C-alpha atoms as a PDB file:
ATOM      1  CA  UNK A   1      14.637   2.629 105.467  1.00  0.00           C
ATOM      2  CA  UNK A   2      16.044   6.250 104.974  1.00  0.00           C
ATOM      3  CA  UNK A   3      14.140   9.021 106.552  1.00  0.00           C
ATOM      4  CA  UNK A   4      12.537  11.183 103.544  1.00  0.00           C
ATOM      5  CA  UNK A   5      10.724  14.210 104.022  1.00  0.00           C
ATOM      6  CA  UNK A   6       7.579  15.274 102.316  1.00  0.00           C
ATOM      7  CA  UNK A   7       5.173  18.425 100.884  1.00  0.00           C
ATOM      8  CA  UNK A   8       1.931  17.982 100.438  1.00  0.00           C
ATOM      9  CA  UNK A   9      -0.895  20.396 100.144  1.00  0.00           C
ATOM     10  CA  UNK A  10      -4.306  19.863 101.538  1.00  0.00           C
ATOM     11  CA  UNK A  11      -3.715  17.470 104.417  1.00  0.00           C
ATOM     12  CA  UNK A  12      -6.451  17.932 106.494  1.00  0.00           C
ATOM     13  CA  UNK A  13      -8.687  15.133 105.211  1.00  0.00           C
ATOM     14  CA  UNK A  14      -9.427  12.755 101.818  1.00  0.00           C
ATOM     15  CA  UNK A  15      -6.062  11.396 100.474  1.00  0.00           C
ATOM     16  CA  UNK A  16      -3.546  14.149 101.886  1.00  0.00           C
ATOM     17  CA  UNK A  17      -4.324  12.991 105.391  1.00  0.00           C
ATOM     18  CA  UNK A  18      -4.160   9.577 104.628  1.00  0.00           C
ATOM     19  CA  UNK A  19      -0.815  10.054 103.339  1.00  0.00           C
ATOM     20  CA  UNK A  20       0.299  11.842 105.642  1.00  0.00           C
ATOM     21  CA  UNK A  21      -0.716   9.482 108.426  1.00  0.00           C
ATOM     22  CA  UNK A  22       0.897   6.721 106.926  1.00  0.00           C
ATOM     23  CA  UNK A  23       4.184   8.707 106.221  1.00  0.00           C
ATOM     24  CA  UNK A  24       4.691   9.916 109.720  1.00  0.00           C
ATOM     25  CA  UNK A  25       3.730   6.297 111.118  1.00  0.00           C
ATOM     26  CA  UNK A  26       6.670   4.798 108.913  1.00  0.00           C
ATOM     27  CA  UNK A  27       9.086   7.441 109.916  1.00  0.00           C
ATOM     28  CA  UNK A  28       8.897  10.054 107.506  1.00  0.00           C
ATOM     29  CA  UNK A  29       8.919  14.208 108.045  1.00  0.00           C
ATOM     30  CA  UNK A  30       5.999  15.888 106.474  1.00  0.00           C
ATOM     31  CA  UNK A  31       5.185  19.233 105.648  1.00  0.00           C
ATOM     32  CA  UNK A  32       1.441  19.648 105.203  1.00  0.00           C
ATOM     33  CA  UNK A  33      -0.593  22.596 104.296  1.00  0.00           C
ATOM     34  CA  UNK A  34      -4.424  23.113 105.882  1.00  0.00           C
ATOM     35  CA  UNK A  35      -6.990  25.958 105.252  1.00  0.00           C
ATOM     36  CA  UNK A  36      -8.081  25.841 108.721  1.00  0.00           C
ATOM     37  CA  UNK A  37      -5.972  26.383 111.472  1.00  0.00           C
ATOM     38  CA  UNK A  38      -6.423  23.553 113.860  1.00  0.00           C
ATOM     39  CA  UNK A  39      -7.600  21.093 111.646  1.00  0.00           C
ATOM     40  CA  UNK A  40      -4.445  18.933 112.139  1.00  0.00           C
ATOM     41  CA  UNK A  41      -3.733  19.311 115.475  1.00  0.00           C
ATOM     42  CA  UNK A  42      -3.837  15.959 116.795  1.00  0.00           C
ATOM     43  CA  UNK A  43      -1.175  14.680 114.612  1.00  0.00           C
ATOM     44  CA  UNK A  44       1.200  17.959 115.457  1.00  0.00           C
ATOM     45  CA  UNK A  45       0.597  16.580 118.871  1.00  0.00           C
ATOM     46  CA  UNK A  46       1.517  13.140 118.249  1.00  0.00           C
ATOM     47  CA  UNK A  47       4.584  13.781 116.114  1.00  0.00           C
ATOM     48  CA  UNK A  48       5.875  16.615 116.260  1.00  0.00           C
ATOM     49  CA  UNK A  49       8.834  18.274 114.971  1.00  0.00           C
ATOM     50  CA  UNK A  50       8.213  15.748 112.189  1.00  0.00           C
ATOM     51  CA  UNK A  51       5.210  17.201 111.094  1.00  0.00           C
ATOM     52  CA  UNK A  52       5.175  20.946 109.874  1.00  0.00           C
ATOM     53  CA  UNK A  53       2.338  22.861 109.290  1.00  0.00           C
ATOM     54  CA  UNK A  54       1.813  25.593 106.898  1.00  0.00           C
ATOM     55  CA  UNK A  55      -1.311  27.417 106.531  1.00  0.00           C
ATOM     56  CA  UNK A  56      -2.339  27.826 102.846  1.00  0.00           C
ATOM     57  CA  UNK A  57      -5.196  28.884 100.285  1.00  0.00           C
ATOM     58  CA  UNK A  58      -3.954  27.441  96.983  1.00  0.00           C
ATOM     59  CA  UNK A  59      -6.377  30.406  95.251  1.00  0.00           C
ATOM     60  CA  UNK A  60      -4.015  33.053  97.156  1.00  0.00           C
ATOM     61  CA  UNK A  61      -1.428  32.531  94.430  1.00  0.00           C
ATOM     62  CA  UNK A  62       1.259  34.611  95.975  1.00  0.00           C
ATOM     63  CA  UNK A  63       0.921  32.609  99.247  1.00  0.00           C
ATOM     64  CA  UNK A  64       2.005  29.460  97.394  1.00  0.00           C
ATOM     65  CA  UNK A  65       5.614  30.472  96.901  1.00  0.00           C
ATOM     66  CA  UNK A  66       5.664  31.863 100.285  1.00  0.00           C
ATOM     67  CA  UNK A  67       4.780  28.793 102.304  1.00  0.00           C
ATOM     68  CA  UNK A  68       6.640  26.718  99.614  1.00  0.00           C
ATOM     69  CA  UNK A  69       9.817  28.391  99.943  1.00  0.00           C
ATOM     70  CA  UNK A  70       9.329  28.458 103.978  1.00  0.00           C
ATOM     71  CA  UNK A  71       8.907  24.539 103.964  1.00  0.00           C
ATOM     72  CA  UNK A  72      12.185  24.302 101.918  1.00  0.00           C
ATOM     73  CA  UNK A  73      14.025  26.671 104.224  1.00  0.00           C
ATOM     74  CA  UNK A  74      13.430  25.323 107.444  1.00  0.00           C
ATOM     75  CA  UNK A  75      13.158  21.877 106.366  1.00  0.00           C
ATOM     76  CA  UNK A  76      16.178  21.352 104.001  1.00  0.00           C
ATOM     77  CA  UNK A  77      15.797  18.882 101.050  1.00  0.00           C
ATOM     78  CA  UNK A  78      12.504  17.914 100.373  1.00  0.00           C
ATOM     79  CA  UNK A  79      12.629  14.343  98.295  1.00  0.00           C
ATOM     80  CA  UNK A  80       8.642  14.617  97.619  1.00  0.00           C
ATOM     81  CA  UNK A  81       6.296  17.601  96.794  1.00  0.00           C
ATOM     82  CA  UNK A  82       2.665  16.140  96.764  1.00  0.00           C
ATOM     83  CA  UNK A  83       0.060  18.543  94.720  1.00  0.00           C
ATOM     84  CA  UNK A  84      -3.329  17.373  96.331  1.00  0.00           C
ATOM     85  CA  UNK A  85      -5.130  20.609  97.266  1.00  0.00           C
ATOM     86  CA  UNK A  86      -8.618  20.640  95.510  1.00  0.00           C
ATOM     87  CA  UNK A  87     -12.520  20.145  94.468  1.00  0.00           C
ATOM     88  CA  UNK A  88     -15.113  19.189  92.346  1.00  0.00           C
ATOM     89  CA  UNK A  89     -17.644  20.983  90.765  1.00  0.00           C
ATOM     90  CA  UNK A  90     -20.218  19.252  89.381  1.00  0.00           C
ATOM     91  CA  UNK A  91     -23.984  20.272  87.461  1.00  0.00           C
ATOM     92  CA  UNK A  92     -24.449  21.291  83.464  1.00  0.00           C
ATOM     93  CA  UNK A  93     -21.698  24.271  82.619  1.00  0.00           C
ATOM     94  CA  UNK A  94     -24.582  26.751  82.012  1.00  0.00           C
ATOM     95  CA  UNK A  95     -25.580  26.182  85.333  1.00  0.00           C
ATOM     96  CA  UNK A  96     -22.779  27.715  86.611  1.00  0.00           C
ATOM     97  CA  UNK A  97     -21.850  31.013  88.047  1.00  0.00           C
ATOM     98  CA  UNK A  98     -18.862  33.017  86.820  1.00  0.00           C
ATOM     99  CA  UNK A  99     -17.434  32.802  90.344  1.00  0.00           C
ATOM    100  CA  UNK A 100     -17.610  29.334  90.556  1.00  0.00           C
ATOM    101  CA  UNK A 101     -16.060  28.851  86.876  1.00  0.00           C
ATOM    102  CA  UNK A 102     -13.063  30.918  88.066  1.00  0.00           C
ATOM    103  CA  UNK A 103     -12.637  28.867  91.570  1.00  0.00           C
ATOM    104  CA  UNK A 104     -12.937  25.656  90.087  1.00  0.00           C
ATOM    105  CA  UNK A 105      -9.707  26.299  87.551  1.00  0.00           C
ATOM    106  CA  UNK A 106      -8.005  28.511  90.063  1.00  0.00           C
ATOM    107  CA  UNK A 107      -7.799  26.108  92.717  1.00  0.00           C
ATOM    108  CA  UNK A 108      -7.456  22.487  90.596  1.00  0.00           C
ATOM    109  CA  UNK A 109      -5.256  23.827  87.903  1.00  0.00           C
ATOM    110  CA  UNK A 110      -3.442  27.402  88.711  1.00  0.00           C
ATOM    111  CA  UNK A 111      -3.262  26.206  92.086  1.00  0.00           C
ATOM    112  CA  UNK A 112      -1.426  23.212  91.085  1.00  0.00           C
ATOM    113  CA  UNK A 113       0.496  24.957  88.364  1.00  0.00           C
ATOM    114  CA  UNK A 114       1.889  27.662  90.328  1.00  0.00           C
ATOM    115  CA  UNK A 115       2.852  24.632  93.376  1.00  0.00           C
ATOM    116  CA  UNK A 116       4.748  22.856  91.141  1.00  0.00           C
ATOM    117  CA  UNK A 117       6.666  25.416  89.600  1.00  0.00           C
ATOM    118  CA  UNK A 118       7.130  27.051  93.385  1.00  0.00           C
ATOM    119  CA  UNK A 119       8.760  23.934  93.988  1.00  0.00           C
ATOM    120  CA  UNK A 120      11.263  23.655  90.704  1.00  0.00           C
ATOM    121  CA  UNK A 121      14.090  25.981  91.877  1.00  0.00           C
ATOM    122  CA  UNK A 122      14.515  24.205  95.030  1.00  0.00           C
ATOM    123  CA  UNK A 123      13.929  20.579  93.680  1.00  0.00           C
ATOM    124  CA  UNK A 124      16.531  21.692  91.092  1.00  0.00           C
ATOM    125  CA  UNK A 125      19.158  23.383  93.421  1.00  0.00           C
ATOM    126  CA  UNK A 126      19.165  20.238  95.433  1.00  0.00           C
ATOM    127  CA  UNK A 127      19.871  17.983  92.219  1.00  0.00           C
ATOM    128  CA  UNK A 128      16.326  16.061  92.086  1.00  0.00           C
ATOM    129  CA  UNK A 129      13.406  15.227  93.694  1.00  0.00           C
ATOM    130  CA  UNK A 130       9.596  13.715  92.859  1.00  0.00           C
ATOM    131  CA  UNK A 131       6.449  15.155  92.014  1.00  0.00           C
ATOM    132  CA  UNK A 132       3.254  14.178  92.817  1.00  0.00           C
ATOM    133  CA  UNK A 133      -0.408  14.751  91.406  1.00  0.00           C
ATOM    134  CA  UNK A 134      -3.171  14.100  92.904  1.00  0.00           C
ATOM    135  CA  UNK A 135      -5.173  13.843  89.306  1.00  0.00           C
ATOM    136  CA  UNK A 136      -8.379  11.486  87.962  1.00  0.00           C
ATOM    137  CA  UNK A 137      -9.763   8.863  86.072  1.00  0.00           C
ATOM    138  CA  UNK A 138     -11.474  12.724  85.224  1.00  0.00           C
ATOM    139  CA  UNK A 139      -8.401  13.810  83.651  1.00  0.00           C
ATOM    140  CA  UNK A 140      -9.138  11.489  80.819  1.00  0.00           C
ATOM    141  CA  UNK A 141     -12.406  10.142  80.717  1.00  0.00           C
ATOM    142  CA  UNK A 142     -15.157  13.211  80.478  1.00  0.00           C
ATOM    143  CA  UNK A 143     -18.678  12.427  81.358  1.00  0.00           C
ATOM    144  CA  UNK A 144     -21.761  14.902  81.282  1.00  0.00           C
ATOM    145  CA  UNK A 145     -21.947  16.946  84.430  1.00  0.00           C
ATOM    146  CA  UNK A 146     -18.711  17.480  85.231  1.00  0.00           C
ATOM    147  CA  UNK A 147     -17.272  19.895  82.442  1.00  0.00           C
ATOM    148  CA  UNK A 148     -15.123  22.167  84.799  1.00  0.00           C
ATOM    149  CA  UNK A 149     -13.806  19.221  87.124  1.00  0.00           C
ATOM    150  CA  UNK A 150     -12.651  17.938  84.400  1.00  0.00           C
ATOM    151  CA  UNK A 151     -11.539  21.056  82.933  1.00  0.00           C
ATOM    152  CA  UNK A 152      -9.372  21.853  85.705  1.00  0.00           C
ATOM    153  CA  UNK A 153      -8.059  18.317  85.702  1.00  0.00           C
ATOM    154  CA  UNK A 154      -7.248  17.817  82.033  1.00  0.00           C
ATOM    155  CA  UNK A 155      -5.512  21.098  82.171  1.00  0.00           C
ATOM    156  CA  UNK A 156      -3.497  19.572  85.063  1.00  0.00           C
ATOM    157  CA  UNK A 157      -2.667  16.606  82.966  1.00  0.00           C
ATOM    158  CA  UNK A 158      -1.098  18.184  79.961  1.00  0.00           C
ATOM    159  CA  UNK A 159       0.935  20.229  82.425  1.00  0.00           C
ATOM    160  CA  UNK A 160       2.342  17.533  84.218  1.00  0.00           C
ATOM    161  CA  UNK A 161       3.038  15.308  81.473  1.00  0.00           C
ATOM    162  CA  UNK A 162       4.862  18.541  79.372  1.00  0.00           C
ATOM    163  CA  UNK A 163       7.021  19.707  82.728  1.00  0.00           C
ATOM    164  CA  UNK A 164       7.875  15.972  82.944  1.00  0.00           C
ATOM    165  CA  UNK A 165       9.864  16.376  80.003  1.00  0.00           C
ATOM    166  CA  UNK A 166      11.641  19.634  81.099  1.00  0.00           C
ATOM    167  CA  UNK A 167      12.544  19.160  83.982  1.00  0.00           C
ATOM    168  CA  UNK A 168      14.109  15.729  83.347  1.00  0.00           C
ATOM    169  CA  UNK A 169      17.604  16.916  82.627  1.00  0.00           C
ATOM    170  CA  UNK A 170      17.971  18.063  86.358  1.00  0.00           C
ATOM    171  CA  UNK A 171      16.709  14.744  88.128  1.00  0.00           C
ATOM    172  CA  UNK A 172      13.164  15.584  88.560  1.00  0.00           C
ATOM    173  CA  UNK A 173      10.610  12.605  87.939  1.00  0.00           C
ATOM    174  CA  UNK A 174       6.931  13.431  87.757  1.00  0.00           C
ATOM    175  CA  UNK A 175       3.494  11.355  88.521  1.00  0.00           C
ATOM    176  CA  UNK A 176       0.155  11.538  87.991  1.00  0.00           C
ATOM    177  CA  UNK A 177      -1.888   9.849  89.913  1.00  0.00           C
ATOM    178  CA  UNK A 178      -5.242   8.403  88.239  1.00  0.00           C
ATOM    179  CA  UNK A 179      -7.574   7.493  91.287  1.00  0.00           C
ATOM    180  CA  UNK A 180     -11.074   6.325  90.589  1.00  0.00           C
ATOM    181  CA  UNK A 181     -13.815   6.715  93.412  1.00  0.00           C
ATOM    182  CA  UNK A 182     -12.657   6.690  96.720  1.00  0.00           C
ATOM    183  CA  UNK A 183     -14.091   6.306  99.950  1.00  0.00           C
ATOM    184  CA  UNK A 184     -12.757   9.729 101.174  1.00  0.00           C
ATOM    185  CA  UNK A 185     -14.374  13.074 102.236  1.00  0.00           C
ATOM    186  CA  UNK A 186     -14.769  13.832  98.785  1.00  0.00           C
ATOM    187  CA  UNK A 187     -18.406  14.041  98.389  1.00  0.00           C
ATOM    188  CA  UNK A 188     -18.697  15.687 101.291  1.00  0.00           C
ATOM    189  CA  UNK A 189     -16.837  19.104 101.785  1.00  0.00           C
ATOM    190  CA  UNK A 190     -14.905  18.050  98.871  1.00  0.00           C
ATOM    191  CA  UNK A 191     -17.757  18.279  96.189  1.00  0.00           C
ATOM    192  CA  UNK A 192     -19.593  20.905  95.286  1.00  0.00           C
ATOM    193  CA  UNK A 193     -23.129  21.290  93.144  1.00  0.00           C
ATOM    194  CA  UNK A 194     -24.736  23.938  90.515  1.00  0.00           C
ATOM    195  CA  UNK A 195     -27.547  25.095  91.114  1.00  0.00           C
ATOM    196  CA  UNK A 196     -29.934  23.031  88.796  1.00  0.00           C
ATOM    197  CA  UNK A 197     -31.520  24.698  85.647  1.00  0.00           C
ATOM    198  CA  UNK A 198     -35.301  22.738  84.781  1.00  0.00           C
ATOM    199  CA  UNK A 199     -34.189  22.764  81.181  1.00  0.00           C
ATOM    200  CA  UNK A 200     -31.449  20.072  82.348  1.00  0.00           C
ATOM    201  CA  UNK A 201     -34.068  18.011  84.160  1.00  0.00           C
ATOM    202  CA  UNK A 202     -33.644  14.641  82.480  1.00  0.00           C
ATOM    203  CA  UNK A 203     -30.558  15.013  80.376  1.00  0.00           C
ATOM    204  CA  UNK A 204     -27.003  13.519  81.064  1.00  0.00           C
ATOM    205  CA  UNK A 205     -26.049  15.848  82.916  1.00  0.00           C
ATOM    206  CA  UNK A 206     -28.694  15.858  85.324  1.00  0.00           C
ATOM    207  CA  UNK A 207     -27.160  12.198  86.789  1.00  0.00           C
ATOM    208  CA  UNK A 208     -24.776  14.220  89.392  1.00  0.00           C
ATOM    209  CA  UNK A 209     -27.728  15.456  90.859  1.00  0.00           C
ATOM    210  CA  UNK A 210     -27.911  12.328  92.782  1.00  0.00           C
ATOM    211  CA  UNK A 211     -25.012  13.605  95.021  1.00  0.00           C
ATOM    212  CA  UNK A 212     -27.208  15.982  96.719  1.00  0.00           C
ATOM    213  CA  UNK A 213     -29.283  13.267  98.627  1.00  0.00           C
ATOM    214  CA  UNK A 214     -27.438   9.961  98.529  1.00  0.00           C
ATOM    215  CA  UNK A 215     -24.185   8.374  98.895  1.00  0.00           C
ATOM    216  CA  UNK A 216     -22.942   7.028  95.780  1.00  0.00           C
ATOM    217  CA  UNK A 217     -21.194   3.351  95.933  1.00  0.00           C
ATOM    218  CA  UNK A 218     -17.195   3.940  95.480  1.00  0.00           C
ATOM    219  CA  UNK A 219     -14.702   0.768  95.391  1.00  0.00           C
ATOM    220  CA  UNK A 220     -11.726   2.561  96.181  1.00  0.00           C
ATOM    221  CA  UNK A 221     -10.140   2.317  99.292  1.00  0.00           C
ATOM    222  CA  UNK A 222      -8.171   5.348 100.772  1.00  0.00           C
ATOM    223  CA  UNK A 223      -5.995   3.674 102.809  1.00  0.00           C
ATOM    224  CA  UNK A 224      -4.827   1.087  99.797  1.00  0.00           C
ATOM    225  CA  UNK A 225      -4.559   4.390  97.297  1.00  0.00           C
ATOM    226  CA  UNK A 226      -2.575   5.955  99.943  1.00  0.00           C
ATOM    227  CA  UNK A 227       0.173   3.009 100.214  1.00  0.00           C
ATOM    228  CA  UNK A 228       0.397   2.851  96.419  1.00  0.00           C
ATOM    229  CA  UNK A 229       1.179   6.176  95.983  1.00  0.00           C
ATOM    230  CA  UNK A 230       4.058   6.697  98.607  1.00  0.00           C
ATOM    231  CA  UNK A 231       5.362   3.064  97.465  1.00  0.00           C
ATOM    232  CA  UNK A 232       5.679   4.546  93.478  1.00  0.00           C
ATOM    233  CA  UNK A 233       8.092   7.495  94.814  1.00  0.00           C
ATOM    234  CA  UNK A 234      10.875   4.602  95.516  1.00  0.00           C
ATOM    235  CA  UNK A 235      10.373   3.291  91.947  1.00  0.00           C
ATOM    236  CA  UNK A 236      12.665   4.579  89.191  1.00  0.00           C
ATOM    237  CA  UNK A 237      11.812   5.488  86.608  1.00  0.00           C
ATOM    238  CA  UNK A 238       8.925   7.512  88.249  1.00  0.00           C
ATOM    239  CA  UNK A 239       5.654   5.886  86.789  1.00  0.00           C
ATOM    240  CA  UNK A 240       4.426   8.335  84.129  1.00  0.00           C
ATOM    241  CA  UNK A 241       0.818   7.881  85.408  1.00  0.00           C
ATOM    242  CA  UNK A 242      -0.449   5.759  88.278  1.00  0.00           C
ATOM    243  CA  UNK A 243      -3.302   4.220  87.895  1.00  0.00           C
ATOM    244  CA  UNK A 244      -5.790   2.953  90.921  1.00  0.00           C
ATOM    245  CA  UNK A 245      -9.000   1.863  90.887  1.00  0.00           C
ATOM    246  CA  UNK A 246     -10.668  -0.830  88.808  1.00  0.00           C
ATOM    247  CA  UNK A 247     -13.341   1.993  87.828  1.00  0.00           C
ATOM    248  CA  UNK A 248     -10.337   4.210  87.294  1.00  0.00           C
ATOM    249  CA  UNK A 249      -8.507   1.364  85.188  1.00  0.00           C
ATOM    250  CA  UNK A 250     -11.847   0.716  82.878  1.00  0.00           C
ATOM    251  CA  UNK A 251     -13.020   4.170  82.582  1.00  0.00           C
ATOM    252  CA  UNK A 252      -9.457   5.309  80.974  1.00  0.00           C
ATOM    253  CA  UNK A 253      -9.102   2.605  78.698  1.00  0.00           C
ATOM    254  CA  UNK A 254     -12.324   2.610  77.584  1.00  0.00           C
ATOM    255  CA  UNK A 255     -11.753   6.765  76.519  1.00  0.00           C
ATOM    256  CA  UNK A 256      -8.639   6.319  75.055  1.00  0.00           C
ATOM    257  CA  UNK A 257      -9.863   2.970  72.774  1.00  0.00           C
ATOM    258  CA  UNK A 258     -12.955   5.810  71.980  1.00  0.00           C
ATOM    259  CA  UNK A 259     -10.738   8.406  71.070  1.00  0.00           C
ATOM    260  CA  UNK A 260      -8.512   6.583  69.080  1.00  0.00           C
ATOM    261  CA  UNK A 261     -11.209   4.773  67.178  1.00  0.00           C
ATOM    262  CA  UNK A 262     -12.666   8.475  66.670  1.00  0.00           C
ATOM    263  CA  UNK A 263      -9.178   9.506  65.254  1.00  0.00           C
ATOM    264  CA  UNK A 264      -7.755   6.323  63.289  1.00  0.00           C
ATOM    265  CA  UNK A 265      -9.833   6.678  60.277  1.00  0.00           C
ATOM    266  CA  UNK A 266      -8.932   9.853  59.843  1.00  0.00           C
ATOM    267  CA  UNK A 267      -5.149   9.254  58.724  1.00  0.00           C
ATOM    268  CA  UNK A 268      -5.747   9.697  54.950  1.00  0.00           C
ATOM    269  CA  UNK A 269      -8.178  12.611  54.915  1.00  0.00           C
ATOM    270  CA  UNK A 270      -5.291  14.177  57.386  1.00  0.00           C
ATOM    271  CA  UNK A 271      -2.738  13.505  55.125  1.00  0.00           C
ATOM    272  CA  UNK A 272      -4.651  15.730  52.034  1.00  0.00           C
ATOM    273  CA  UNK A 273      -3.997  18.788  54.234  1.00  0.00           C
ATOM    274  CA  UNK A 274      -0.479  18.291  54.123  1.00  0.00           C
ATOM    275  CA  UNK A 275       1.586  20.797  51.931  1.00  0.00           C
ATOM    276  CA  UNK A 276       2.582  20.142  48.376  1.00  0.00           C
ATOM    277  CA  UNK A 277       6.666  19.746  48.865  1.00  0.00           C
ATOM    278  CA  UNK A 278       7.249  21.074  45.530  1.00  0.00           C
ATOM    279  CA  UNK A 279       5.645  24.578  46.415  1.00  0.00           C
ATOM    280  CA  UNK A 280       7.102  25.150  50.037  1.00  0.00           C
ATOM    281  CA  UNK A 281       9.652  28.050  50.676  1.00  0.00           C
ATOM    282  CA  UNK A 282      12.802  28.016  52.268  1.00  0.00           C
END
């Protein structure tokens, strides 16, 4: 198998360090990105020059192209850019505080945004290449409590799934990856709370208070998701979205049968708004 090289963003736990474990175990060169200095350490140690660490805060927007372009520069062709970095906020959206309302988008959606398109002149200067998202059964399935997670992650969606269709012409392929629950750090440092309101006590989107005193069951396995996501970069075409998880799998279809039985019945009373032919203007 031919050595690739990989960028991924946020490697220091949840699915970026799984991915990157398994990558440099098979081979692979990986360029990761951490918040915290030292937080990777033991890998640099065990591999290397294969591993290459940049330091990065996907909210420090300017920094992105910075460590981007580094990674390209002293690493040559990168054949996969993995956009991982991020959070989720969780509670009622009145609960929230401007600050966190800003975070939340900056680093799930801007963040990603301004990765991807970081990446794009090198990807396209080098005649292809793959990109990654980490995305969510979230990004299309919405559930009560988590209005900005999924904000940030619908957002994400229509991005990716738009750029796929640009960037086409010049050999880039895009993914999104549709995980369900995990078994990752996620609801740990990974997840964050509102502070509760009493009005909310009792309503729907009171349920994701439960995260602040137990562990909620997940079926996913990190270490499976992992595999499936560095095995779809070989197929071509690139899989438009991945999908992994039976929660993921039943949650999605089950919104998208919703939302089309919401829309369907609308075709005729559509149509009425349609212009009269015989009064439009050239």
């Amino acid at each position: 198998m031919t050595m690739q090289t990989w960028f991924i963003t946020g490697v220091n736990s949840g699915f970026g360090r799984e991915l990157t474990e398994q990558l440099l175990s098979r081979g692979d060169r990986v360029a990761g990105t951490v918040r915290r200095e030292g937080a990777v350490d033991d890998l640099r140690a065990k591999y290397g020059d294969r591993f290459w660490i940049g330091h990065l805060d996907v909210t420090d927007l300017p920094r992105i192209r910075e460590v981007v372009d580094t990674a390209f520069a002293d690493l040559g062709r990168i054949d996969v850019v993995v956009i991982n970095a991020g959070y989720g906020l969780f509670g009622a959206a009145e609960e929230f505080t401007d600050d966190q309302v800003v975070h939340q988008v900056t680093t799930n959606l801007i963040g990603s945004i301004q990765t991807a398109r970081a990446a794009l002149p090198h990807l396209r200067a080098q005649g292809g290449g793959r990109l990654i998202q980490i995305s969510s059964v979230a990004g299309l399935a919405a559930h009560a409590g988590a209005s900005l997670y999924h904000t940030s992650k619908w957002g994400i969606e229509g991005f990716m799934e738009a750029l796929a269709q640009e960037v086409a012409p010049f050999g880039i392929e895009v993914t999104l990856v549709e995980p369900g629950g995990a078994r990752t750090s996620f609801s740990g440092s990974s997840l964050q709370l509102s502070e509760p309101l009493a009005a909310y006590d009792g309503t729907p989107a009171a349920a994701v208070r439960v995260f602040r005193h137990t562990q909620v069951p997940v079926p996913g396995d990190p270490v499976k998701v992992a595999a499936k996501v560095i095995d779809s970069a070989a197929h071509q075409p690139a899989p438009m979205r991945l999908v992994l998880g039976s929660d993921s799998y039943q949650g999605i279809t089950a919104a998208l049968r919703n939302r089309l039985a919401q829309v369907e019945p609308q075709q005729a009373s559509a149509a009425e708004t349609d212009a009269d032919t015989a009064t439009q203007h050239g």
